[in-house]
Short mmCIF file of N, CA, C and O in Angstrom, two decimals:
data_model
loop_
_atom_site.label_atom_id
_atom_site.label_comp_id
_atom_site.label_asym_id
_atom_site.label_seq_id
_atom_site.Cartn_x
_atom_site.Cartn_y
_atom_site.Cartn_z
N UNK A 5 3.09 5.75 29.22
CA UNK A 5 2.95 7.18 29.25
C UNK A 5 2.99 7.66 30.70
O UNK A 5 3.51 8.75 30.94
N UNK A 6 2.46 6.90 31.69
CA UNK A 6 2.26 7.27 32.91
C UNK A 6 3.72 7.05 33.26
O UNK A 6 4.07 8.18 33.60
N UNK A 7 5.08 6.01 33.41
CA UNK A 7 5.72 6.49 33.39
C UNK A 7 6.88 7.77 33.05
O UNK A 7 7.66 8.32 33.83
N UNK A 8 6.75 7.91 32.20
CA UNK A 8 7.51 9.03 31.06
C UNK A 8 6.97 10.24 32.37
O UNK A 8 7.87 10.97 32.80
N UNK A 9 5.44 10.44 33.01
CA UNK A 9 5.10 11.58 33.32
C UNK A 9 5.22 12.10 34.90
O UNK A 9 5.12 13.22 35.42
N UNK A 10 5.56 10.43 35.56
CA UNK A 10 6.49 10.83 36.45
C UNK A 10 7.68 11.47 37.00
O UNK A 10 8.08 11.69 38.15
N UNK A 11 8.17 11.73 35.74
CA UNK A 11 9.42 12.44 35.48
C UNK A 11 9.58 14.23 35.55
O UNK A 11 9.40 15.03 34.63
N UNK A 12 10.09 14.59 37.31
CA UNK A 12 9.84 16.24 37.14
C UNK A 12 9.68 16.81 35.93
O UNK A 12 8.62 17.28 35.53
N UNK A 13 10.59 16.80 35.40
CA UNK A 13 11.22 17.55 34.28
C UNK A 13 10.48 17.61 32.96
O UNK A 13 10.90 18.27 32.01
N UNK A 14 9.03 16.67 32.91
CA UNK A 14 8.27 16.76 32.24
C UNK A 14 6.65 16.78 32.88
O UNK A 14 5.74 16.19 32.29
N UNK A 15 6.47 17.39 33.91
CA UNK A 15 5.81 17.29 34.51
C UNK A 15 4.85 18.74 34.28
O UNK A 15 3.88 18.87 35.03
N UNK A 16 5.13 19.78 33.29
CA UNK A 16 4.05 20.13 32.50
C UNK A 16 2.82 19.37 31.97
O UNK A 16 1.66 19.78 31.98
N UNK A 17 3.12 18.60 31.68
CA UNK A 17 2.79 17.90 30.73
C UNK A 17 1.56 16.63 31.21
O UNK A 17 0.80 15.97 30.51
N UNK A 18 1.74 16.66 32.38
CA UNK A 18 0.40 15.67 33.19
C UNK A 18 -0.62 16.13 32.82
O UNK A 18 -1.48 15.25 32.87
N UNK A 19 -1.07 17.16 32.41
CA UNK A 19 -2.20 17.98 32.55
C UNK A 19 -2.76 17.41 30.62
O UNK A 19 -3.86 17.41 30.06
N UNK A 20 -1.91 17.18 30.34
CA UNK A 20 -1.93 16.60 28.95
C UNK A 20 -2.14 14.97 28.79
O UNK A 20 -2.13 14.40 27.70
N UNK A 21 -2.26 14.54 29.65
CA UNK A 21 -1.63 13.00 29.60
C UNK A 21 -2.98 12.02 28.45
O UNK A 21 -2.68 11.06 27.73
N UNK A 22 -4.37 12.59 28.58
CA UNK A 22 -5.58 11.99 27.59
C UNK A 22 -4.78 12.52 25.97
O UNK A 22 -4.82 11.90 24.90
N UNK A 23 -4.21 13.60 26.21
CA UNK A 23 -3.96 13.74 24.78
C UNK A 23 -3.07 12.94 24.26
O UNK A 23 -3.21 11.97 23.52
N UNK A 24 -2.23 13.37 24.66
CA UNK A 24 -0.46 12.55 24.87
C UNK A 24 -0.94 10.86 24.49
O UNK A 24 -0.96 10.42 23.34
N UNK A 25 -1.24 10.23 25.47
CA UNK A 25 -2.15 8.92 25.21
C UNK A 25 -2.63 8.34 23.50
O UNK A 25 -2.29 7.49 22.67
N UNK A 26 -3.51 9.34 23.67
CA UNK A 26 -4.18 9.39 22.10
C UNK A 26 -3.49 9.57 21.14
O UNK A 26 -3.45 8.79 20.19
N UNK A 27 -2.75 10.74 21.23
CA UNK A 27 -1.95 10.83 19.78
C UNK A 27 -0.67 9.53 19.92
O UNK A 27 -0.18 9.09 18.87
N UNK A 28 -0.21 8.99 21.25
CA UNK A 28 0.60 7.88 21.10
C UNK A 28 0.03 6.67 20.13
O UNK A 28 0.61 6.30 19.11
N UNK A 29 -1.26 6.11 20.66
CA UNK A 29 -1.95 5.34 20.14
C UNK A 29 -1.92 5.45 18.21
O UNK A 29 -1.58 4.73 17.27
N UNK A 30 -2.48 6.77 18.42
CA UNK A 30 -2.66 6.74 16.40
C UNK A 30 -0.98 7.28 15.82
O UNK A 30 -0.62 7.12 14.66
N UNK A 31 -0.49 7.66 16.44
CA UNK A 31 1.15 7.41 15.79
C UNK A 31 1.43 6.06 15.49
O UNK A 31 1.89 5.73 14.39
N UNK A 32 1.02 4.79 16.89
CA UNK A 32 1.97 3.57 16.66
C UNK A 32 1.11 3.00 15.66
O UNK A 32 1.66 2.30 14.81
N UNK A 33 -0.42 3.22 15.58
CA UNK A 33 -1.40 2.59 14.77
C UNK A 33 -0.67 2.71 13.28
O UNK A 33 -0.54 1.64 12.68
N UNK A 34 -0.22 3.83 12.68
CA UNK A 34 0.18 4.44 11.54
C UNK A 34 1.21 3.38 11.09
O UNK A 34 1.26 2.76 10.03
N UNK A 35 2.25 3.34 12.47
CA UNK A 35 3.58 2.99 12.21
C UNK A 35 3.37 0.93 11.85
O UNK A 35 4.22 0.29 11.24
N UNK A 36 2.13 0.34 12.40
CA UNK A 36 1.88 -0.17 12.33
C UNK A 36 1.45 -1.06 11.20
O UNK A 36 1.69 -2.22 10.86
N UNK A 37 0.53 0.17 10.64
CA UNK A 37 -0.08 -0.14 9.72
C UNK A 37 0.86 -0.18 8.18
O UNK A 37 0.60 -0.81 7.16
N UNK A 38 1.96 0.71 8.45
CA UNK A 38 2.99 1.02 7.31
C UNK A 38 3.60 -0.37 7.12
O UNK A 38 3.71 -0.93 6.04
N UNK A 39 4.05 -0.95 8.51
CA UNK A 39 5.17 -2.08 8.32
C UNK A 39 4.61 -3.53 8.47
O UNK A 39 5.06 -4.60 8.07
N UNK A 40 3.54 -3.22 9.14
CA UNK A 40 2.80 -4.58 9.28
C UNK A 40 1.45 -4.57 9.01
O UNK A 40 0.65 -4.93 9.88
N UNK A 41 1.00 -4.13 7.65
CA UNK A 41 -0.27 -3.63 7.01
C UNK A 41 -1.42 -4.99 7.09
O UNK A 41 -1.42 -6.02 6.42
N UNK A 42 -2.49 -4.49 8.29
CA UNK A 42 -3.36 -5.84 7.51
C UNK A 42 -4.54 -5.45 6.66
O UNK A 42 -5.56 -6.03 7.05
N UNK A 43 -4.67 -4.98 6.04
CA UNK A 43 -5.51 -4.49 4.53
C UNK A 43 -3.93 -4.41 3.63
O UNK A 43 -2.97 -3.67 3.86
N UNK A 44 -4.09 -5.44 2.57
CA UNK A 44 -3.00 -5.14 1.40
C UNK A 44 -3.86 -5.18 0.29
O UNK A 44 -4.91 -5.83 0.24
N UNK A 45 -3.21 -4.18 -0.95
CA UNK A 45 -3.88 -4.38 -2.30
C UNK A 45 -3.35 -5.29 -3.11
O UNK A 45 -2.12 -5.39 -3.14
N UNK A 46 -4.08 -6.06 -3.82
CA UNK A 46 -4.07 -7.14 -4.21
C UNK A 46 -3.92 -6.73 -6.04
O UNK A 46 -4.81 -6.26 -6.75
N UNK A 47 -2.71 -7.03 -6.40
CA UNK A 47 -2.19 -6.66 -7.84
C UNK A 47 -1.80 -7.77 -8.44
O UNK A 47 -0.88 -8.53 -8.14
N UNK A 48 -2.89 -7.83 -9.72
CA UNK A 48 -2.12 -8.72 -10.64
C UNK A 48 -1.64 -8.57 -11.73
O UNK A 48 -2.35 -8.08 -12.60
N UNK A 49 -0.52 -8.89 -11.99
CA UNK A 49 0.29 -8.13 -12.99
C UNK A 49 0.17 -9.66 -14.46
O UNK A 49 0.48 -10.85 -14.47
N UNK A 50 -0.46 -8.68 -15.50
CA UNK A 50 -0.38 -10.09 -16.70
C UNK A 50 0.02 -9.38 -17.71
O UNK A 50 -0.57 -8.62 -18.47
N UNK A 51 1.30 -9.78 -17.60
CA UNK A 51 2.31 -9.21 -19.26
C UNK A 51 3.10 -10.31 -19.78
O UNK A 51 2.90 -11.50 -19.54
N UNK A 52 3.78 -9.95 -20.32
CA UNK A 52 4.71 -10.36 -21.02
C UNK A 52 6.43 -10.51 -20.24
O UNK A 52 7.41 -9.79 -20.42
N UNK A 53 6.28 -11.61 -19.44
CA UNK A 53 7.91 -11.88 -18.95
C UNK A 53 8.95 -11.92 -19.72
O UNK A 53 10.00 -12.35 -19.24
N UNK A 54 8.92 -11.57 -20.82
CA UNK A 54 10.41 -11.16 -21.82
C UNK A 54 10.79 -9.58 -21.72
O UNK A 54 11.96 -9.34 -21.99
N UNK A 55 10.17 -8.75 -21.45
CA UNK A 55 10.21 -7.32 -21.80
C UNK A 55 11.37 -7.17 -20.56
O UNK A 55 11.50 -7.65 -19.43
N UNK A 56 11.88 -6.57 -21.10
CA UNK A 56 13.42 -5.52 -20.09
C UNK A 56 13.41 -5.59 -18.72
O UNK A 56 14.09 -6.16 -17.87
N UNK A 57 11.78 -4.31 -18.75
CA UNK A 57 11.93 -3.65 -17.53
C UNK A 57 10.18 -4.67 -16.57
O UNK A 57 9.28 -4.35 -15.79
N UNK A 58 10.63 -5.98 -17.36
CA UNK A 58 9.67 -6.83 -16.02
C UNK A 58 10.11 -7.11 -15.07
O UNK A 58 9.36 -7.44 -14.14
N UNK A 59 11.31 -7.10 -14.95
CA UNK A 59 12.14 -7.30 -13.53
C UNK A 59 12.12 -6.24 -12.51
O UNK A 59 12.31 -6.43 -11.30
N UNK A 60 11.80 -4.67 -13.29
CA UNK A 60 11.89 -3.44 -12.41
C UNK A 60 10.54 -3.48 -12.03
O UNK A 60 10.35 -3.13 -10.87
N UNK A 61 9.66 -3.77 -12.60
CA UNK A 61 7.82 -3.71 -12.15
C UNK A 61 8.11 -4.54 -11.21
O UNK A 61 8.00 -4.07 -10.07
N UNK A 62 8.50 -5.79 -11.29
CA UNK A 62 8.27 -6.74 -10.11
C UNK A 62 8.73 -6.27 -8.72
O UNK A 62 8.13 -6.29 -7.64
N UNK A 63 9.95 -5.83 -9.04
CA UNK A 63 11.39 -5.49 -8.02
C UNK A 63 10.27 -4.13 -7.34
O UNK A 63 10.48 -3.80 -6.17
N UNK A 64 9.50 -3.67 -7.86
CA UNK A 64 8.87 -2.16 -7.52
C UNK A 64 7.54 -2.77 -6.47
O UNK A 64 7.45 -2.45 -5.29
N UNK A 65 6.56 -3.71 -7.20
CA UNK A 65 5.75 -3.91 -6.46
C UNK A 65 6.29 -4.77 -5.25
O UNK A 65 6.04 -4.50 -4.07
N UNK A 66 6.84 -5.53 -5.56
CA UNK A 66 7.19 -6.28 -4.26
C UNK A 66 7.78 -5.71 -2.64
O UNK A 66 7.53 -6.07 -1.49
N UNK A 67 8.55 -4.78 -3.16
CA UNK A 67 9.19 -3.88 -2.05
C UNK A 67 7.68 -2.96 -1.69
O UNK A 67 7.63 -2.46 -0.56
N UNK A 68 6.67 -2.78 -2.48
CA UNK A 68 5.67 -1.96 -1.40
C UNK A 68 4.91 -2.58 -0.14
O UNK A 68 3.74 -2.90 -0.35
N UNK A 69 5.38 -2.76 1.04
CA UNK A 69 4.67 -3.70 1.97
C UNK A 69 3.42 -3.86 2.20
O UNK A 69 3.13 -4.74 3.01
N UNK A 70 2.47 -3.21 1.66
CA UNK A 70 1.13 -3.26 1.50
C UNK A 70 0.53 -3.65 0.00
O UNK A 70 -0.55 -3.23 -0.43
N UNK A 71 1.35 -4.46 -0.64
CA UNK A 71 1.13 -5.19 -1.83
C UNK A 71 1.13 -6.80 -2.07
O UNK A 71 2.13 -7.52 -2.04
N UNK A 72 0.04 -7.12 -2.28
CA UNK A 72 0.11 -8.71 -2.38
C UNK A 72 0.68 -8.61 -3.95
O UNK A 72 0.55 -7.58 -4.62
N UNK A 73 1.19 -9.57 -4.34
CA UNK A 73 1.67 -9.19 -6.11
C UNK A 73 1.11 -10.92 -6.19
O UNK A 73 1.34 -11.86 -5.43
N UNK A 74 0.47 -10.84 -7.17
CA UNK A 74 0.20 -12.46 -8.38
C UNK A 74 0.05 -12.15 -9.66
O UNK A 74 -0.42 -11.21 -10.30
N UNK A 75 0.72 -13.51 -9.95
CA UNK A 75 0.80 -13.64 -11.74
C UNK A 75 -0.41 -14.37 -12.50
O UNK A 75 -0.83 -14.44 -13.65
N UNK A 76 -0.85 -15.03 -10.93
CA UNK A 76 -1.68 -16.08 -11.42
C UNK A 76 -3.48 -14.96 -11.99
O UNK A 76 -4.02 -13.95 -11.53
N UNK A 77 -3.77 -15.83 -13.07
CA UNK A 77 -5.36 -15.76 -13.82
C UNK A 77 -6.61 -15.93 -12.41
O UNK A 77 -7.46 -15.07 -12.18
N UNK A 78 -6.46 -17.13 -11.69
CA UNK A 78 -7.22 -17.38 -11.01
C UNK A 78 -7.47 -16.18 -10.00
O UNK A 78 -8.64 -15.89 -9.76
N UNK A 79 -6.34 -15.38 -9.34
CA UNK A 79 -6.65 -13.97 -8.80
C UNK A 79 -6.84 -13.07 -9.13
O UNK A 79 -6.77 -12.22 -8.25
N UNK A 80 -7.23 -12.53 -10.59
CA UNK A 80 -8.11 -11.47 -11.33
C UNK A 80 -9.68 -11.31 -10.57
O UNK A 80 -10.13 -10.26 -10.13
N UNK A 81 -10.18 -12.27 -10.55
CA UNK A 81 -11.45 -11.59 -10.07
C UNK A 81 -11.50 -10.67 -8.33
O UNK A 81 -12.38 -9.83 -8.17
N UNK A 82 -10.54 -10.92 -7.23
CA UNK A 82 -10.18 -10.59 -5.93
C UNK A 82 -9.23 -9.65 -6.75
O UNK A 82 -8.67 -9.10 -5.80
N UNK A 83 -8.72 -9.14 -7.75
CA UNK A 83 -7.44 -8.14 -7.92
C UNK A 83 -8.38 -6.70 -7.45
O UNK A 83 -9.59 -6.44 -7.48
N UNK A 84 -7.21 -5.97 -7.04
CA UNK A 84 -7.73 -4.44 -6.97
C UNK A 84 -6.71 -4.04 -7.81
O UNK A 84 -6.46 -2.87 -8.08
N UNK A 85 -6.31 -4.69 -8.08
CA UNK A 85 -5.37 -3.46 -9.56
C UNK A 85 -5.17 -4.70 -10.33
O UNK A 85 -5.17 -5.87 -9.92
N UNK A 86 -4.97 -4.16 -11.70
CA UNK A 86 -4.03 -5.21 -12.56
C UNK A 86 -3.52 -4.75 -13.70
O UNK A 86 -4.08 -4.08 -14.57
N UNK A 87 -2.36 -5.17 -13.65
CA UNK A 87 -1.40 -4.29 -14.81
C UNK A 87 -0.82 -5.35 -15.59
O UNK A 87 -0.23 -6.42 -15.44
N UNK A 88 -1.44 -4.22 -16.89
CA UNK A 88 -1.07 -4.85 -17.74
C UNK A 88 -0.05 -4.25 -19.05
O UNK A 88 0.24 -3.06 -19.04
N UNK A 89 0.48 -5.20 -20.22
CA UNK A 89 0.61 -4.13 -20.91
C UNK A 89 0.23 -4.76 -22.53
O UNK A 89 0.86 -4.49 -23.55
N UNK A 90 -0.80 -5.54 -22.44
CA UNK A 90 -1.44 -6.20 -23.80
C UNK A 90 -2.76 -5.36 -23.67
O UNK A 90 -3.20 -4.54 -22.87
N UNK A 91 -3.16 -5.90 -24.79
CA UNK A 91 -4.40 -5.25 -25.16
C UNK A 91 -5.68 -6.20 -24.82
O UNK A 91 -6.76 -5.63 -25.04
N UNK A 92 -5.78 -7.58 -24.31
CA UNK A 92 -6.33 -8.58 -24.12
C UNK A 92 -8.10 -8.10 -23.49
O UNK A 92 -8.24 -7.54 -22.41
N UNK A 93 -8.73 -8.30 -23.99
CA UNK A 93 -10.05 -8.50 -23.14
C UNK A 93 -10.31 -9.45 -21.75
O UNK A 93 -10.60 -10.64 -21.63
N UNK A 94 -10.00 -8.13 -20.51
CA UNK A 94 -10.09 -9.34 -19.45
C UNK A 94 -11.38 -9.44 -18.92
O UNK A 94 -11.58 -9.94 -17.81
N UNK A 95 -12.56 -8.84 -19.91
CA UNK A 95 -13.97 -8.15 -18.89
C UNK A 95 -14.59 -10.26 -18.68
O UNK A 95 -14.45 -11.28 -19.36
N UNK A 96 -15.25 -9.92 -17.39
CA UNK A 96 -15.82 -10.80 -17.09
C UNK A 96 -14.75 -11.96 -16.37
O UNK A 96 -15.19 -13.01 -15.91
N UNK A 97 -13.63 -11.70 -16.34
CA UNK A 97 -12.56 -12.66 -15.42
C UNK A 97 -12.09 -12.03 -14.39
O UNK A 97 -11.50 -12.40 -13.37
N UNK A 98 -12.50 -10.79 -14.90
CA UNK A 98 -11.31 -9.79 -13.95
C UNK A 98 -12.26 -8.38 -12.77
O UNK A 98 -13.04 -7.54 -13.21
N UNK A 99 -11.96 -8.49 -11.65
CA UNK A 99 -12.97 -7.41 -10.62
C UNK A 99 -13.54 -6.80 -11.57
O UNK A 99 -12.92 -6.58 -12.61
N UNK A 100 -14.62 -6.47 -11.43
CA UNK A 100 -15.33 -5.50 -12.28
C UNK A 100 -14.71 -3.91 -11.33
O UNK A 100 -14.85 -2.79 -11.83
N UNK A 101 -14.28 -4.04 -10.44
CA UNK A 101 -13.75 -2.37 -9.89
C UNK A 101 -12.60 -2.63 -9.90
O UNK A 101 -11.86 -1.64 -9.91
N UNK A 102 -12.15 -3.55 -9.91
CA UNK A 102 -10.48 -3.29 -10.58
C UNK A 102 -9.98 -2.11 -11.21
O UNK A 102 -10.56 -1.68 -12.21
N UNK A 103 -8.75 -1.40 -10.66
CA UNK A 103 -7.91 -0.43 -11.29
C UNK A 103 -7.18 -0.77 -12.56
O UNK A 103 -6.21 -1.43 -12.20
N UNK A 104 -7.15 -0.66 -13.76
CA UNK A 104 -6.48 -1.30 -14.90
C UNK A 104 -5.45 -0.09 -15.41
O UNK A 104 -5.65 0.93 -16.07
N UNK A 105 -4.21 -0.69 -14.76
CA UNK A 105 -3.17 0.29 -14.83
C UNK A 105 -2.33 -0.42 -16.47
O UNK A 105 -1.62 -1.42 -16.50
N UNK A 106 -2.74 0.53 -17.77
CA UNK A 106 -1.78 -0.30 -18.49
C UNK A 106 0.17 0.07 -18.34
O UNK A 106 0.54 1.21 -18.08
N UNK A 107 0.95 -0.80 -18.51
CA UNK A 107 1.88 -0.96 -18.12
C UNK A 107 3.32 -0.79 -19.50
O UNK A 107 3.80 -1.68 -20.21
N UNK A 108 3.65 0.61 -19.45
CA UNK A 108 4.75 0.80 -21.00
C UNK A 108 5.42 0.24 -20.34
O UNK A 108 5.75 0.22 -19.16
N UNK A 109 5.71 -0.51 -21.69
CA UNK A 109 7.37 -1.57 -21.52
C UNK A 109 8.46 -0.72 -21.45
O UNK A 109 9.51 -1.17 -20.98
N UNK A 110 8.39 0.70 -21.92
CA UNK A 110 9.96 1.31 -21.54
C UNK A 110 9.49 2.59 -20.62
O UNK A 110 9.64 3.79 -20.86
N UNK A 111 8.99 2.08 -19.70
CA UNK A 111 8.23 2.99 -18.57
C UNK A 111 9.90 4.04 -18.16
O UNK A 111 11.12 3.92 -18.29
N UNK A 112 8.99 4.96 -17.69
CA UNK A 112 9.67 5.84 -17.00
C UNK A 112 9.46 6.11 -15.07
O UNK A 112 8.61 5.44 -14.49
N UNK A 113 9.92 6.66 -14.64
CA UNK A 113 10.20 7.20 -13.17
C UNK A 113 8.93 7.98 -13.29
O UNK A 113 8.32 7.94 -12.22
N UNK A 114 8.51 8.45 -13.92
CA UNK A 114 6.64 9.55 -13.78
C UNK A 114 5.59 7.79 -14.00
O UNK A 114 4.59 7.47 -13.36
N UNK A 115 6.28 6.99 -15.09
CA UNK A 115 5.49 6.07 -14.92
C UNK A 115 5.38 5.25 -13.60
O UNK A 115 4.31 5.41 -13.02
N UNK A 116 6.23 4.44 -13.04
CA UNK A 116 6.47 4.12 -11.55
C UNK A 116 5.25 5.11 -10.53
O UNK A 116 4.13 4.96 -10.05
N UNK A 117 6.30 6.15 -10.62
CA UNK A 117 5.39 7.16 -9.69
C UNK A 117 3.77 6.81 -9.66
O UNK A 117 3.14 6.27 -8.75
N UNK A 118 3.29 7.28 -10.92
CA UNK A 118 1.84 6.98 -11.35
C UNK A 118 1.57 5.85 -10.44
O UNK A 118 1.42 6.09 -9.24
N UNK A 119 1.49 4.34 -10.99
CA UNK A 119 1.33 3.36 -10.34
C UNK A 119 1.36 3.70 -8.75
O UNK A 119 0.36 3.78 -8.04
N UNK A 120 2.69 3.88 -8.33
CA UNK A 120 2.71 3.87 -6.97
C UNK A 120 1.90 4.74 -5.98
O UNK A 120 1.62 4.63 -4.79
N UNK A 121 1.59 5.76 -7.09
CA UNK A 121 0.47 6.90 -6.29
C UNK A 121 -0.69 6.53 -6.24
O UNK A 121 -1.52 7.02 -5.47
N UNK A 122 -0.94 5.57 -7.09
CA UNK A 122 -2.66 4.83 -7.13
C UNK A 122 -2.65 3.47 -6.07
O UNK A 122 -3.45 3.11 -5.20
N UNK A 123 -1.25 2.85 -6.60
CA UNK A 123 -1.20 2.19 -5.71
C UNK A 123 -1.49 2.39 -3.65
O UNK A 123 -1.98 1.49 -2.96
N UNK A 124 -1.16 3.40 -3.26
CA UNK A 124 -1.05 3.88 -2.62
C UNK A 124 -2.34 4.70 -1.91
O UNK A 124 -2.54 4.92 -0.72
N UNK A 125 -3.18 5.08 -3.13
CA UNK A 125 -4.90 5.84 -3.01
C UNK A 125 -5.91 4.73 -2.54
O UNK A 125 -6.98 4.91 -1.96
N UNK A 126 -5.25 3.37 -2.97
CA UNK A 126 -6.20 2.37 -2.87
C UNK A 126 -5.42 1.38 -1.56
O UNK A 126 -5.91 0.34 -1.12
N UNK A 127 -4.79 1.68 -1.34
CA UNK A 127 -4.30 0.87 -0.06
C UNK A 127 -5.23 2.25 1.12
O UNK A 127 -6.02 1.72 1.91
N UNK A 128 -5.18 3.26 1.18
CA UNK A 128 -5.51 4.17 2.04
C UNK A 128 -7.13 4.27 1.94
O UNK A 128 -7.79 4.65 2.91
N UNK A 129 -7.81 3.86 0.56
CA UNK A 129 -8.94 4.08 0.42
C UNK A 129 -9.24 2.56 1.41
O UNK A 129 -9.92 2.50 2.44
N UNK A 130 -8.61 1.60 0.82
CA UNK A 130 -9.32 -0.27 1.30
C UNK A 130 -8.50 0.09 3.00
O UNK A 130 -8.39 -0.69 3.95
N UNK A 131 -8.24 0.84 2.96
CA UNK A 131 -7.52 0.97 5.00
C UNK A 131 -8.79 1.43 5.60
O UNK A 131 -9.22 1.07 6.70
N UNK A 132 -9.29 2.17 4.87
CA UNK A 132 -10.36 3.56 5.96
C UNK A 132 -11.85 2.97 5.43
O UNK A 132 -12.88 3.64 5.56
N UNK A 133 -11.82 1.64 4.81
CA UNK A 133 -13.60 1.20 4.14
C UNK A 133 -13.16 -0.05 5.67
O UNK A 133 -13.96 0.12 6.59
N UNK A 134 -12.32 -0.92 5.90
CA UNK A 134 -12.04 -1.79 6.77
C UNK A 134 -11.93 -1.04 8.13
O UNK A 134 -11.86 -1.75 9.14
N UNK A 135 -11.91 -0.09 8.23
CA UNK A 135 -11.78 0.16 9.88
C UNK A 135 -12.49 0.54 10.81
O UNK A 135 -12.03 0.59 11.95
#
């Protein structure tokens, strides 16, 4: 920053330089946190691998970079979400604060959305309880 303010031509702007500073800092923090997230939510997805659109759930969570995705039983109790789309009793295996997103097999684009907006409440909620 102190270079950049050596520069006549922006040399308004010295008088700014604590701010300038600061808001640099929580911009790169952001940009940071988007691409190289260290708080991820932890989703376990237990359905049925024959259905259509299990390839688009997967293909969906995986591309969110702040998503751990498992299939495995043993990570239900550490899940912060888990989607499903049976009717199964998971009480007592599974987080007791776990998000239980059930999961239509012929989901739609409002369905996605949904998910991804919760998905998304709880990456920002587990960002700002860790910091």
């Amino acid at each position: 920053m102190d270079y950049l303010l050596i520069n006549p031509k922006v040399s308004f702007l010295v008088k700014l330089r604590e701010e300038l500073v600061s808001g640099y800092y929580n911009v790169l923090r952001q940009m940071i946190q988007r691409f190289a997230p260290m708080n991820k939510v932890k989703v376990v997805v237990v359905t049925e691998q024959s259905f259509l659109g299990y390839f688009d759930l997967m293909t969906a969570l995986n591309s969110v970079l702040y998503v751990d995705v498992s299939q495995s039983d043993a990570d239900l109790m550490d899940a912060d979400m888990v989607v499903t789309t049976s009717i199964i009793d998971l009480t007592g295996i599974v987080n007791p604060e776990a998000v239980m997103f059930k999961w239509h097999q012929n989901a739609d684009s409002d369905h996605f959305g949904r998910m991804l907006g919760l998905l998304r409440g709880l990456w920002i909620q587990k960002s700002s309880i860790d910091d």
